[in-house]
Short mmCIF file of C-alpha atoms and ligand atoms in Angstrom, two decimals:
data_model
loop_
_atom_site.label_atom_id
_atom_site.label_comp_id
_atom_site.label_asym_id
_atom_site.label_seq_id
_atom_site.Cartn_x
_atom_site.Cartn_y
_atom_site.Cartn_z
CA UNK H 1471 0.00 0.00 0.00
CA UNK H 1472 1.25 3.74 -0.78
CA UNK H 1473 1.25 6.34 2.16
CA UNK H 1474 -1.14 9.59 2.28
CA UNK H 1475 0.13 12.44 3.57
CA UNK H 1476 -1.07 16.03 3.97
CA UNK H 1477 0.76 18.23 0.83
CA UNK H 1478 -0.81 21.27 1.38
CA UNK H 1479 -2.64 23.42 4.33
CA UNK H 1480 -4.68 26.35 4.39
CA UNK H 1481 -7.30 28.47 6.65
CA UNK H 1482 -9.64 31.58 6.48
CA UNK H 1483 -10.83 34.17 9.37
CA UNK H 1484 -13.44 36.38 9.38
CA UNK H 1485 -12.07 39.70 9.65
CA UNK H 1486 -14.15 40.98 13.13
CA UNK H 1487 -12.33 40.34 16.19
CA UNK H 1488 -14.53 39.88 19.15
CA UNK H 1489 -12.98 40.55 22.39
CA UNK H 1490 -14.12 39.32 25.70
CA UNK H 1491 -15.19 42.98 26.56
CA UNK H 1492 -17.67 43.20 23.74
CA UNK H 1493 -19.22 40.19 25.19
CA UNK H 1494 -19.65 41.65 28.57
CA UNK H 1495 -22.28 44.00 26.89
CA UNK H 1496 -24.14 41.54 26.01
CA UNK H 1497 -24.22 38.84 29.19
CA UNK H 1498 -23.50 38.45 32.75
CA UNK H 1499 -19.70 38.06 32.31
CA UNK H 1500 -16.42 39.53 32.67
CA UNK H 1501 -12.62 39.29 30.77
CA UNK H 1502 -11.33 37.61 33.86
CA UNK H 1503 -13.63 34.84 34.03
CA UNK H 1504 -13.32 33.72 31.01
CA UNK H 1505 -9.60 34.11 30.60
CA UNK H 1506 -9.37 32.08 33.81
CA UNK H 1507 -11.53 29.02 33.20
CA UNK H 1508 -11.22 28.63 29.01
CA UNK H 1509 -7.99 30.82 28.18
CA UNK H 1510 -10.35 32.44 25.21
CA UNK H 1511 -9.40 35.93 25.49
CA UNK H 1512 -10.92 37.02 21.63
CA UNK H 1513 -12.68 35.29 18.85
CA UNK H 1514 -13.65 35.57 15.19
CA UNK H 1515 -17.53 36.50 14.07
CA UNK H 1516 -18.37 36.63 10.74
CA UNK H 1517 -20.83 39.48 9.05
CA UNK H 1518 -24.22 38.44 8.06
CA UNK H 1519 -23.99 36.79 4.99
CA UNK H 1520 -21.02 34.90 5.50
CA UNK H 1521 -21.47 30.82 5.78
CA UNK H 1522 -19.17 27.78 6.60
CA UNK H 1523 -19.33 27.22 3.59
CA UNK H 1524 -17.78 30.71 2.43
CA UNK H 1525 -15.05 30.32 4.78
CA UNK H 1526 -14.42 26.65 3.87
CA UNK H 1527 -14.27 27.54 0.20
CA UNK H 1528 -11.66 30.26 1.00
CA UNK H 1529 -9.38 27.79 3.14
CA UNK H 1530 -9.57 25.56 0.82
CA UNK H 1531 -8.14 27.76 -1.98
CA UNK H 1532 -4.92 28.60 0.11
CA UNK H 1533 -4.00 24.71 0.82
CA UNK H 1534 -4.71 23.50 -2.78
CA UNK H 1535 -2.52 26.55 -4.20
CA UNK H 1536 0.12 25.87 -1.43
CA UNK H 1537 -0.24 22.45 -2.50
CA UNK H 1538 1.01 23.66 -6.00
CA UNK H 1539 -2.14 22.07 -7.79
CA UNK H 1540 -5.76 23.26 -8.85
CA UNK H 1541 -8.69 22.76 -8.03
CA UNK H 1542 -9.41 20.23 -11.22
CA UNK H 1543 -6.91 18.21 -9.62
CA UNK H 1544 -9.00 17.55 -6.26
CA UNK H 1545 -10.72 13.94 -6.73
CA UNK H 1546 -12.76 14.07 -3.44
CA UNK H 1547 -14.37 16.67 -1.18
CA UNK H 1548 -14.83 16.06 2.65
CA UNK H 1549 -16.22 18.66 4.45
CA UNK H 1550 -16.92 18.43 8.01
CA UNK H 1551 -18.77 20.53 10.31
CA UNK H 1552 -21.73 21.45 12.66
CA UNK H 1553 -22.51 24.69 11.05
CA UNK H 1554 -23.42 23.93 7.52
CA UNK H 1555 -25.39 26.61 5.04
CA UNK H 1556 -28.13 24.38 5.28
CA UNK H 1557 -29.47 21.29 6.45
CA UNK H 1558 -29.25 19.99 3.04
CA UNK H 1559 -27.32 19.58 0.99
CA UNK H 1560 -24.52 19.54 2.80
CA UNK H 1561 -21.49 22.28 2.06
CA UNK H 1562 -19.10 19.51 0.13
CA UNK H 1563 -21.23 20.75 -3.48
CA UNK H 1564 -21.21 24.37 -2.48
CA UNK H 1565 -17.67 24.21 -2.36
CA UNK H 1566 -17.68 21.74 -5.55
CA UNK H 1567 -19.39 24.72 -7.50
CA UNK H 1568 -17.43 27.35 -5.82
CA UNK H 1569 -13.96 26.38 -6.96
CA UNK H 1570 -15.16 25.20 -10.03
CA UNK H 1571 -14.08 21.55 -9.56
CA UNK H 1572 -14.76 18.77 -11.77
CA UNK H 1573 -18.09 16.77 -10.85
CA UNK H 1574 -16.05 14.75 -7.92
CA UNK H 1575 -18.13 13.17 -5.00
CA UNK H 1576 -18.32 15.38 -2.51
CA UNK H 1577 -18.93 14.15 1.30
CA UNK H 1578 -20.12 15.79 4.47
CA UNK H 1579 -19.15 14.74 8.08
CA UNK H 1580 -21.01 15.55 10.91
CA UNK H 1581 -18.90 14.49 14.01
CA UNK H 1582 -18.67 17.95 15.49
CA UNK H 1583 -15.38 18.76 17.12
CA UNK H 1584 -13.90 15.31 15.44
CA UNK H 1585 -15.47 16.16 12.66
CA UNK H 1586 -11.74 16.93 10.58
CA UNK H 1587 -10.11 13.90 11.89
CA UNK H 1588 -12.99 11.20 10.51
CA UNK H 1589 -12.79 13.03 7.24
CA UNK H 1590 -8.82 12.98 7.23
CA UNK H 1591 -9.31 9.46 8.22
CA UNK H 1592 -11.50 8.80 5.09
CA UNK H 1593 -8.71 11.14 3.04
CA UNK H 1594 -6.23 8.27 4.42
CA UNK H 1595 -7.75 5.60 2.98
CA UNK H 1596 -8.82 6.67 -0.33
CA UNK H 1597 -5.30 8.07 -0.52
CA UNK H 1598 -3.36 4.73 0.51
CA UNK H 1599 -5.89 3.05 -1.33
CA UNK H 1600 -5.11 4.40 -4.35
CA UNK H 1601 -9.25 5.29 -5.28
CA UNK H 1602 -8.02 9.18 -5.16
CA UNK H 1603 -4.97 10.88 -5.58
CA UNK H 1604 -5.76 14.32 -3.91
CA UNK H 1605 -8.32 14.73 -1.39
CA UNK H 1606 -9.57 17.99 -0.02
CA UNK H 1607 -10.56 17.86 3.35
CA UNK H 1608 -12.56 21.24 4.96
CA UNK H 1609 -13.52 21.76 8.66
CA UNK H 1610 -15.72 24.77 8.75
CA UNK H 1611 -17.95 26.95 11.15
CA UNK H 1612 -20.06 29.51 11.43
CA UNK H 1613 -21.34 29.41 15.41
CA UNK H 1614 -21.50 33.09 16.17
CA UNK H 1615 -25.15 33.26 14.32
CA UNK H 1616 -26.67 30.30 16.74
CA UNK H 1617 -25.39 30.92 20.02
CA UNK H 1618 -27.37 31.90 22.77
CA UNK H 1619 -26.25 35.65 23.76
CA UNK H 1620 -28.14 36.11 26.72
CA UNK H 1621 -26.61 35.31 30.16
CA UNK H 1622 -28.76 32.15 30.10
CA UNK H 1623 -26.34 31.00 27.53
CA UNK H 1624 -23.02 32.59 28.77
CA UNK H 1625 -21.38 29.14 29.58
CA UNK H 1626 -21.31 28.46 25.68
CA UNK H 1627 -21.39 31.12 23.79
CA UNK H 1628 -18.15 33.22 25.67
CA UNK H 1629 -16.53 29.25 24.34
CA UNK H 1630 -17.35 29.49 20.56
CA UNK H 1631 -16.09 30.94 17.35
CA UNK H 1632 -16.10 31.47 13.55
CA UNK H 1633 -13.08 30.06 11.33
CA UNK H 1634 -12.20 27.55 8.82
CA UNK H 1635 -9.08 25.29 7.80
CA UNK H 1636 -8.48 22.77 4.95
CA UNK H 1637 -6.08 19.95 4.13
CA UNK H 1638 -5.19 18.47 0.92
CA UNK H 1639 -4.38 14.79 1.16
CA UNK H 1640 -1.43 13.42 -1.71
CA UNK H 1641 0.43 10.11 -2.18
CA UNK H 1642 3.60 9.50 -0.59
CA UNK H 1643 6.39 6.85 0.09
CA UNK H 1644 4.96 4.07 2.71
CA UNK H 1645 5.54 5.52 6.19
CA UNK H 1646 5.76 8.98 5.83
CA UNK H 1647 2.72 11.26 5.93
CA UNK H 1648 -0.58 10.17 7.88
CA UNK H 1649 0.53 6.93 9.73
CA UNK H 1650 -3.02 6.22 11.47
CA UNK H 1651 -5.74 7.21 12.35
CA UNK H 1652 -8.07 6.33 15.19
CA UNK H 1653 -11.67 6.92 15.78
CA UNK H 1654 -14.02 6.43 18.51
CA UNK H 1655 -17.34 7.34 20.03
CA UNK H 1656 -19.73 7.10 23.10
CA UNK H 1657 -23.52 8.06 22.34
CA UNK H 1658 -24.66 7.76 25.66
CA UNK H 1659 -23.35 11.38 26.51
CA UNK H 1660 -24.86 12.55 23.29
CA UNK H 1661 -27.22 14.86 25.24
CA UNK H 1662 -24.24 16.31 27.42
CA UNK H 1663 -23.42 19.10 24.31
CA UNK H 1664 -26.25 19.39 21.65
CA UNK H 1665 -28.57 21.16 19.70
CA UNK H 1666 -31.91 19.61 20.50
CA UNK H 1667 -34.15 21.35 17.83
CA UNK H 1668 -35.21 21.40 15.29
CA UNK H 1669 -35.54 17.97 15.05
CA UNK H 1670 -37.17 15.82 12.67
CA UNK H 1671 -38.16 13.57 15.35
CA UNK H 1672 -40.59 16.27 16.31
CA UNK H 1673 -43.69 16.71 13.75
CA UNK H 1674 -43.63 20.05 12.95
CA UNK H 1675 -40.13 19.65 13.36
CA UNK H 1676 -40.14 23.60 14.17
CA UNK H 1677 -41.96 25.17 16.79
CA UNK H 1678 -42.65 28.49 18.22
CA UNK H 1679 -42.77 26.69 21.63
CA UNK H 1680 -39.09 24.84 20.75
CA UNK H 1681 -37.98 28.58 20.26
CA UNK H 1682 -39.75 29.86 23.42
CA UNK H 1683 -37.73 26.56 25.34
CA UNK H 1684 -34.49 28.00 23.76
CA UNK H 1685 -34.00 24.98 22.58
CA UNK H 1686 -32.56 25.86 19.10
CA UNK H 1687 -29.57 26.99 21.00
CA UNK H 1688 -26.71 24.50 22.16
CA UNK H 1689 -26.68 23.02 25.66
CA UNK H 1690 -23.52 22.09 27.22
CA UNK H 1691 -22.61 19.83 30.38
CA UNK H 1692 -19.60 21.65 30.68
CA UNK H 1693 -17.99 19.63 33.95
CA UNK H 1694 -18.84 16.54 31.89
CA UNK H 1695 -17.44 17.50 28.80
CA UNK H 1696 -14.07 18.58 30.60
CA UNK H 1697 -14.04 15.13 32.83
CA UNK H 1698 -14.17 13.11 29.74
CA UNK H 1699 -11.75 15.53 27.00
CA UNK H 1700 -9.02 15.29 29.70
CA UNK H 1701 -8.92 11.60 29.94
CA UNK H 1702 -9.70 10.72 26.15
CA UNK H 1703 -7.17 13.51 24.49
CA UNK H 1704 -4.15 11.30 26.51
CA UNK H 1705 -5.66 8.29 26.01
CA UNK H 1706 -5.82 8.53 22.00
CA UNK H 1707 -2.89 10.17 21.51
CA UNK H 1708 -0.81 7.50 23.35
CA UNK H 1709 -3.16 4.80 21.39
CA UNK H 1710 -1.61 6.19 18.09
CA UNK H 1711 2.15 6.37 19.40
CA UNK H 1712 1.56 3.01 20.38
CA UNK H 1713 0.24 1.38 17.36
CA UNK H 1714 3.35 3.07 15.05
CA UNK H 1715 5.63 1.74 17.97
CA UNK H 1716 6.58 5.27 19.42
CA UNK H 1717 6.63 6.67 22.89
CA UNK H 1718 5.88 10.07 23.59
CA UNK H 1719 8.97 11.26 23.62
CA UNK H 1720 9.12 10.59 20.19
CA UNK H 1721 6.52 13.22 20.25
CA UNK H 1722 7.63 16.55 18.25
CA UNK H 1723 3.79 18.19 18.80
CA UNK H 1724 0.60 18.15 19.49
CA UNK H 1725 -2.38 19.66 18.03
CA UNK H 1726 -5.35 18.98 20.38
CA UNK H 1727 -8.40 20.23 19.19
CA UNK H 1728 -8.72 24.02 21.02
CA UNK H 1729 -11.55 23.04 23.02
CA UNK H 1730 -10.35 24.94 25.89
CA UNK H 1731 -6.73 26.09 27.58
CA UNK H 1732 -7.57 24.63 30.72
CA UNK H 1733 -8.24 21.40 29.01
CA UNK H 1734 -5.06 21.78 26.58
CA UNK H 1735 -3.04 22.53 29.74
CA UNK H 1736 -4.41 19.41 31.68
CA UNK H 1737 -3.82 17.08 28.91
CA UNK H 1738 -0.25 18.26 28.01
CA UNK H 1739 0.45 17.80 31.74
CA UNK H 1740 -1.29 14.20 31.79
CA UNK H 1741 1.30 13.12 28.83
CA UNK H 1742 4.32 15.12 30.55
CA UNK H 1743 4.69 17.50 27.50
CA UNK H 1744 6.50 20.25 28.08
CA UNK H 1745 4.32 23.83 27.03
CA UNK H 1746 6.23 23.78 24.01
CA UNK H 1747 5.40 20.39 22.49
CA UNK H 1748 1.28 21.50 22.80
CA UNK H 1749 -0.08 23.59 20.10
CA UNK H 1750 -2.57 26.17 21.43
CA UNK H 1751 -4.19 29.20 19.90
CA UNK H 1752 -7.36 29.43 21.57
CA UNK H 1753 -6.67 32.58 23.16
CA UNK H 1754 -6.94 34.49 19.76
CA UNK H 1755 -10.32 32.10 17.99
CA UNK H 1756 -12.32 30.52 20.97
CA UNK H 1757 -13.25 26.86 20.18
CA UNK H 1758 -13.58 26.68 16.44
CA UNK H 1759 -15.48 22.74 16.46
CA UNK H 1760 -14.32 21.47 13.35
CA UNK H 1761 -12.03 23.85 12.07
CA UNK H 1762 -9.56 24.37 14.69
CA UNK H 1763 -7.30 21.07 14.32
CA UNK H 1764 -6.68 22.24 10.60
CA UNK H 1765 -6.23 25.94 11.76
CA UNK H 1766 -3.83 25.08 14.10
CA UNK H 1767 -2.18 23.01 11.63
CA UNK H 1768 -1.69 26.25 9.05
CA UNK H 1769 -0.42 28.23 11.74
CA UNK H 1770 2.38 25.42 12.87
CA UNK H 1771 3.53 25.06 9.02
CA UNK H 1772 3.33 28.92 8.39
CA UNK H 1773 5.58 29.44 11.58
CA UNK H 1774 7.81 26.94 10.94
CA UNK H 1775 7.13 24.57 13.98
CA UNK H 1776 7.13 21.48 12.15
CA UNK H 1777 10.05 19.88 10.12
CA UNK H 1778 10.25 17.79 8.31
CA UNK H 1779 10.66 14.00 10.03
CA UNK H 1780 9.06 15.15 12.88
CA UNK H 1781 6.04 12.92 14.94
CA UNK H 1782 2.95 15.21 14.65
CA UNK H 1783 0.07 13.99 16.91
CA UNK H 1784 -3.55 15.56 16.08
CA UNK H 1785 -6.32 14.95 18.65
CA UNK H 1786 -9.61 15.77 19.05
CA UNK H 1787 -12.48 15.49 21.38
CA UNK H 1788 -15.85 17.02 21.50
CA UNK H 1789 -20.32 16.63 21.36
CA UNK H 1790 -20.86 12.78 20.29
CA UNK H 1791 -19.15 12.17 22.47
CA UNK H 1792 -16.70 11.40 20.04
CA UNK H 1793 -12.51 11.35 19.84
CA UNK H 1794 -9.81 11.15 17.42
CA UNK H 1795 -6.01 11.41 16.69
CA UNK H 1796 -4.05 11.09 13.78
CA UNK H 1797 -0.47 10.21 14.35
CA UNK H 1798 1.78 12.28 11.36
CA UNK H 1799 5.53 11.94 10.02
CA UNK H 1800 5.85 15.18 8.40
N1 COA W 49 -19.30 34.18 32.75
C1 COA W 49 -19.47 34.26 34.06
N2 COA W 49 -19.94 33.26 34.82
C2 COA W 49 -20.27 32.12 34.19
C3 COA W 49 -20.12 31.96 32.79
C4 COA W 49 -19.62 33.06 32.08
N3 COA W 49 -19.44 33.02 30.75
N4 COA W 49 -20.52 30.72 32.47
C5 COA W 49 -20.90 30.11 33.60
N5 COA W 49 -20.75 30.96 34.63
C6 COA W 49 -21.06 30.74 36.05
C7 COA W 49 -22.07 29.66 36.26
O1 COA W 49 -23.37 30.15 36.09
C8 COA W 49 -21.79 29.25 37.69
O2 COA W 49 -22.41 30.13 38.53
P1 COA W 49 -23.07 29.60 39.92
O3 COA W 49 -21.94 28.99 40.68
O4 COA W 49 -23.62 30.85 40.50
O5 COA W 49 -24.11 28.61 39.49
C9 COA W 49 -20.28 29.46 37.81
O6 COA W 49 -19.89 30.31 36.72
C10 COA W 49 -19.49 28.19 37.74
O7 COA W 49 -20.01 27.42 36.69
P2 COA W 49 -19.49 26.00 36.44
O8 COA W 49 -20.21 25.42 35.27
O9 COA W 49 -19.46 25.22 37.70
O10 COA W 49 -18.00 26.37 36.03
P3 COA W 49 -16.85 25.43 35.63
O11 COA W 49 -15.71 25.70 36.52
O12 COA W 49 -17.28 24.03 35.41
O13 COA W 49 -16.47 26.05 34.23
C11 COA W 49 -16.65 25.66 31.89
C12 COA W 49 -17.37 26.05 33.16
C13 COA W 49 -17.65 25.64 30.75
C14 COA W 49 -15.58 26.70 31.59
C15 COA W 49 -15.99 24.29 32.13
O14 COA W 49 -16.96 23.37 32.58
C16 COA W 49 -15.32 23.76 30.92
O15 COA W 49 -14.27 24.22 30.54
N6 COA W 49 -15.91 22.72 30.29
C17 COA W 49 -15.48 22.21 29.02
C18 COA W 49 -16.10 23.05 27.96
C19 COA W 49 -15.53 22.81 26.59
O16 COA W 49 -14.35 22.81 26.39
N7 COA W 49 -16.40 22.60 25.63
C20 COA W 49 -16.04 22.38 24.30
C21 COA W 49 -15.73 20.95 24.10
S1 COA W 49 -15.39 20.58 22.48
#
């Protein structure tokens, strides 16, 4: 079997910086509390009028042209996130139409904060496969337009932001590039971070009541969802070192998802990682969901933190519940 391995890397910001401050006029809340327990000192809204599906399209320009190929020469779309345009279709054939790429399938993912990691996984194996020879893969959101602004809501929405990164996905020698991937999931803590409605389960599946209830915004168990991200973030990333036959210190970085500092800082200190081997930029975009493993990613290339050779580790965990990492020889 060939090796897959990620040729190209891109992302796209809105342009408005929210700062903690603006928040405050909005909610019960203040800069220091939420510096203290998430780290998220200023995050990125888009204007009305702006979709995932914009941004995505935009990432995904930069990483196919730093790829040094066009978009004709993408054989498979993956786009994953919670935030699409619309509930269908999904945002892999906006972007199809956008960039003016050949009629190639296009697939969407809807594992939330894992979301890039099962479609990188799916990238992998078409790649080593040899079905595709470039796969795009897009994690995308737009979450300032569905949060809950009141103070009712503060526990979420100070979390969330807007952004987008992409990936493209190219053939390489065996054993360099994406070396494994590993997914896994828990949907009896489904209801611990959710969007309950609208829901097709419900007939009208829209309901002034449902709106009265709040219950179009999301809910979060927040003490659950930090229990759970600081044991499964170690645990996966030491399941990937283990199945290529590495220890951690083999480790050059990691790229947790950037659910939250506090959670970035426990798990780097669960796996004995000094500060520097643990990616973090939540302090400038909140929790992006989807797109903030492949943000993250851009910003390491574009500052030079990864060479190559070195043992890249990308992890995620997040609403499913569900986990991920993705063990890389870059
Ligand atoms: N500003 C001010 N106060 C807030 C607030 C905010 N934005 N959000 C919640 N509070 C209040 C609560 O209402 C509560 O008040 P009370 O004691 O009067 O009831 C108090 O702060 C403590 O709330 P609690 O939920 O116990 O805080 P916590 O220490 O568990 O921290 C989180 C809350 C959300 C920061 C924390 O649970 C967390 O980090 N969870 C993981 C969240 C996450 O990363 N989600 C994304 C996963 S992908």
């Amino acid at each position: 079997m060939r090796g897959a391995r990620i040729i190209g890397t891109g992302r796209a910001l809105p342009m408005r910086v929210v700062k903690n401050e603006e928040l405050t006029l909005r909610m019960d809340t203040s800069d220091e509390w939420i510096v203290q327990r998430t780290g998220v000192r200023e995050r990125r809204y888009v204007d009305p009028g702006t979709g995932s599906s914009h941004l995505g399209a935009e990432a995904a320009r930069n990483a196919i042209a730093n790829a040094g190929i066009t978009p004709e020469d993408i054989d498979l779309i993956v786009f994953a996130s919670l935030s699409p345009d619309h509930v269908f279709p999904g945002n892999g054939v906006l972007v199809q139409e956008r960039l003016g790429m050949r009629t190639v399938g296009a697939l969407d993912v809807r594992d939330q904060c894992s979301g890039f990691l099962y479609g990188l996984s799916v990238a992998e194996a078409y790649v080593k496969g040899r079905f595709h020879d470039h796969v795009l893969v897009i994690g995308a959101e737009v979450q300032s337009t569905g949060l809950d602004f009141s103070t009712k809501g503060r526990d979420v929405a100070v979390i969330f932001g807007d952004g987008a990164g992409a990936v493209v996905v190219g053939p390489a020698e065996p054993g360099r590039g994406i070396l494994s991937s590993h997914l896994h999931s828990e949907g009896k803590y489904a209801k611990d971070l959710w969007l309950e409605a609208p829901s097709f389960i419900d007939n009208p599946w829209i309901t002034h009541e449902m709106i009265d209830a709040g219950k179009h915004f999301p809910k979060m168990n927040g003490r659950y969802v930090f229990t759970h991200a600081v044991r499964r973030f170690p645990e996966v990333t030491l399941e990937s070192l283990l199945k290529n036959g590495l220890t951690i210190a083999d480790l050059s970085l990691l790229i947790p998802h950037q659910a939250n500092l506090r959670i970035t800082q426990a798990v780097g200190a669960a796996l004995q990682l000094p500060e520097e081997k643990v990616f973090s930029n939540v302090e400038r975009y909140g929790n992006t969901t989807a797109a903030s493993i492949p943000i993250a990613l851009d910003e390491c290339v574009e500052q030079g933190r990864i060479r190559e050779g070195d043992i890249v580790c990308l992890a995620s965990f997040g609403s499913g519940f569900t986990w991920a990492s993705t063990l890389l020889r870059w």
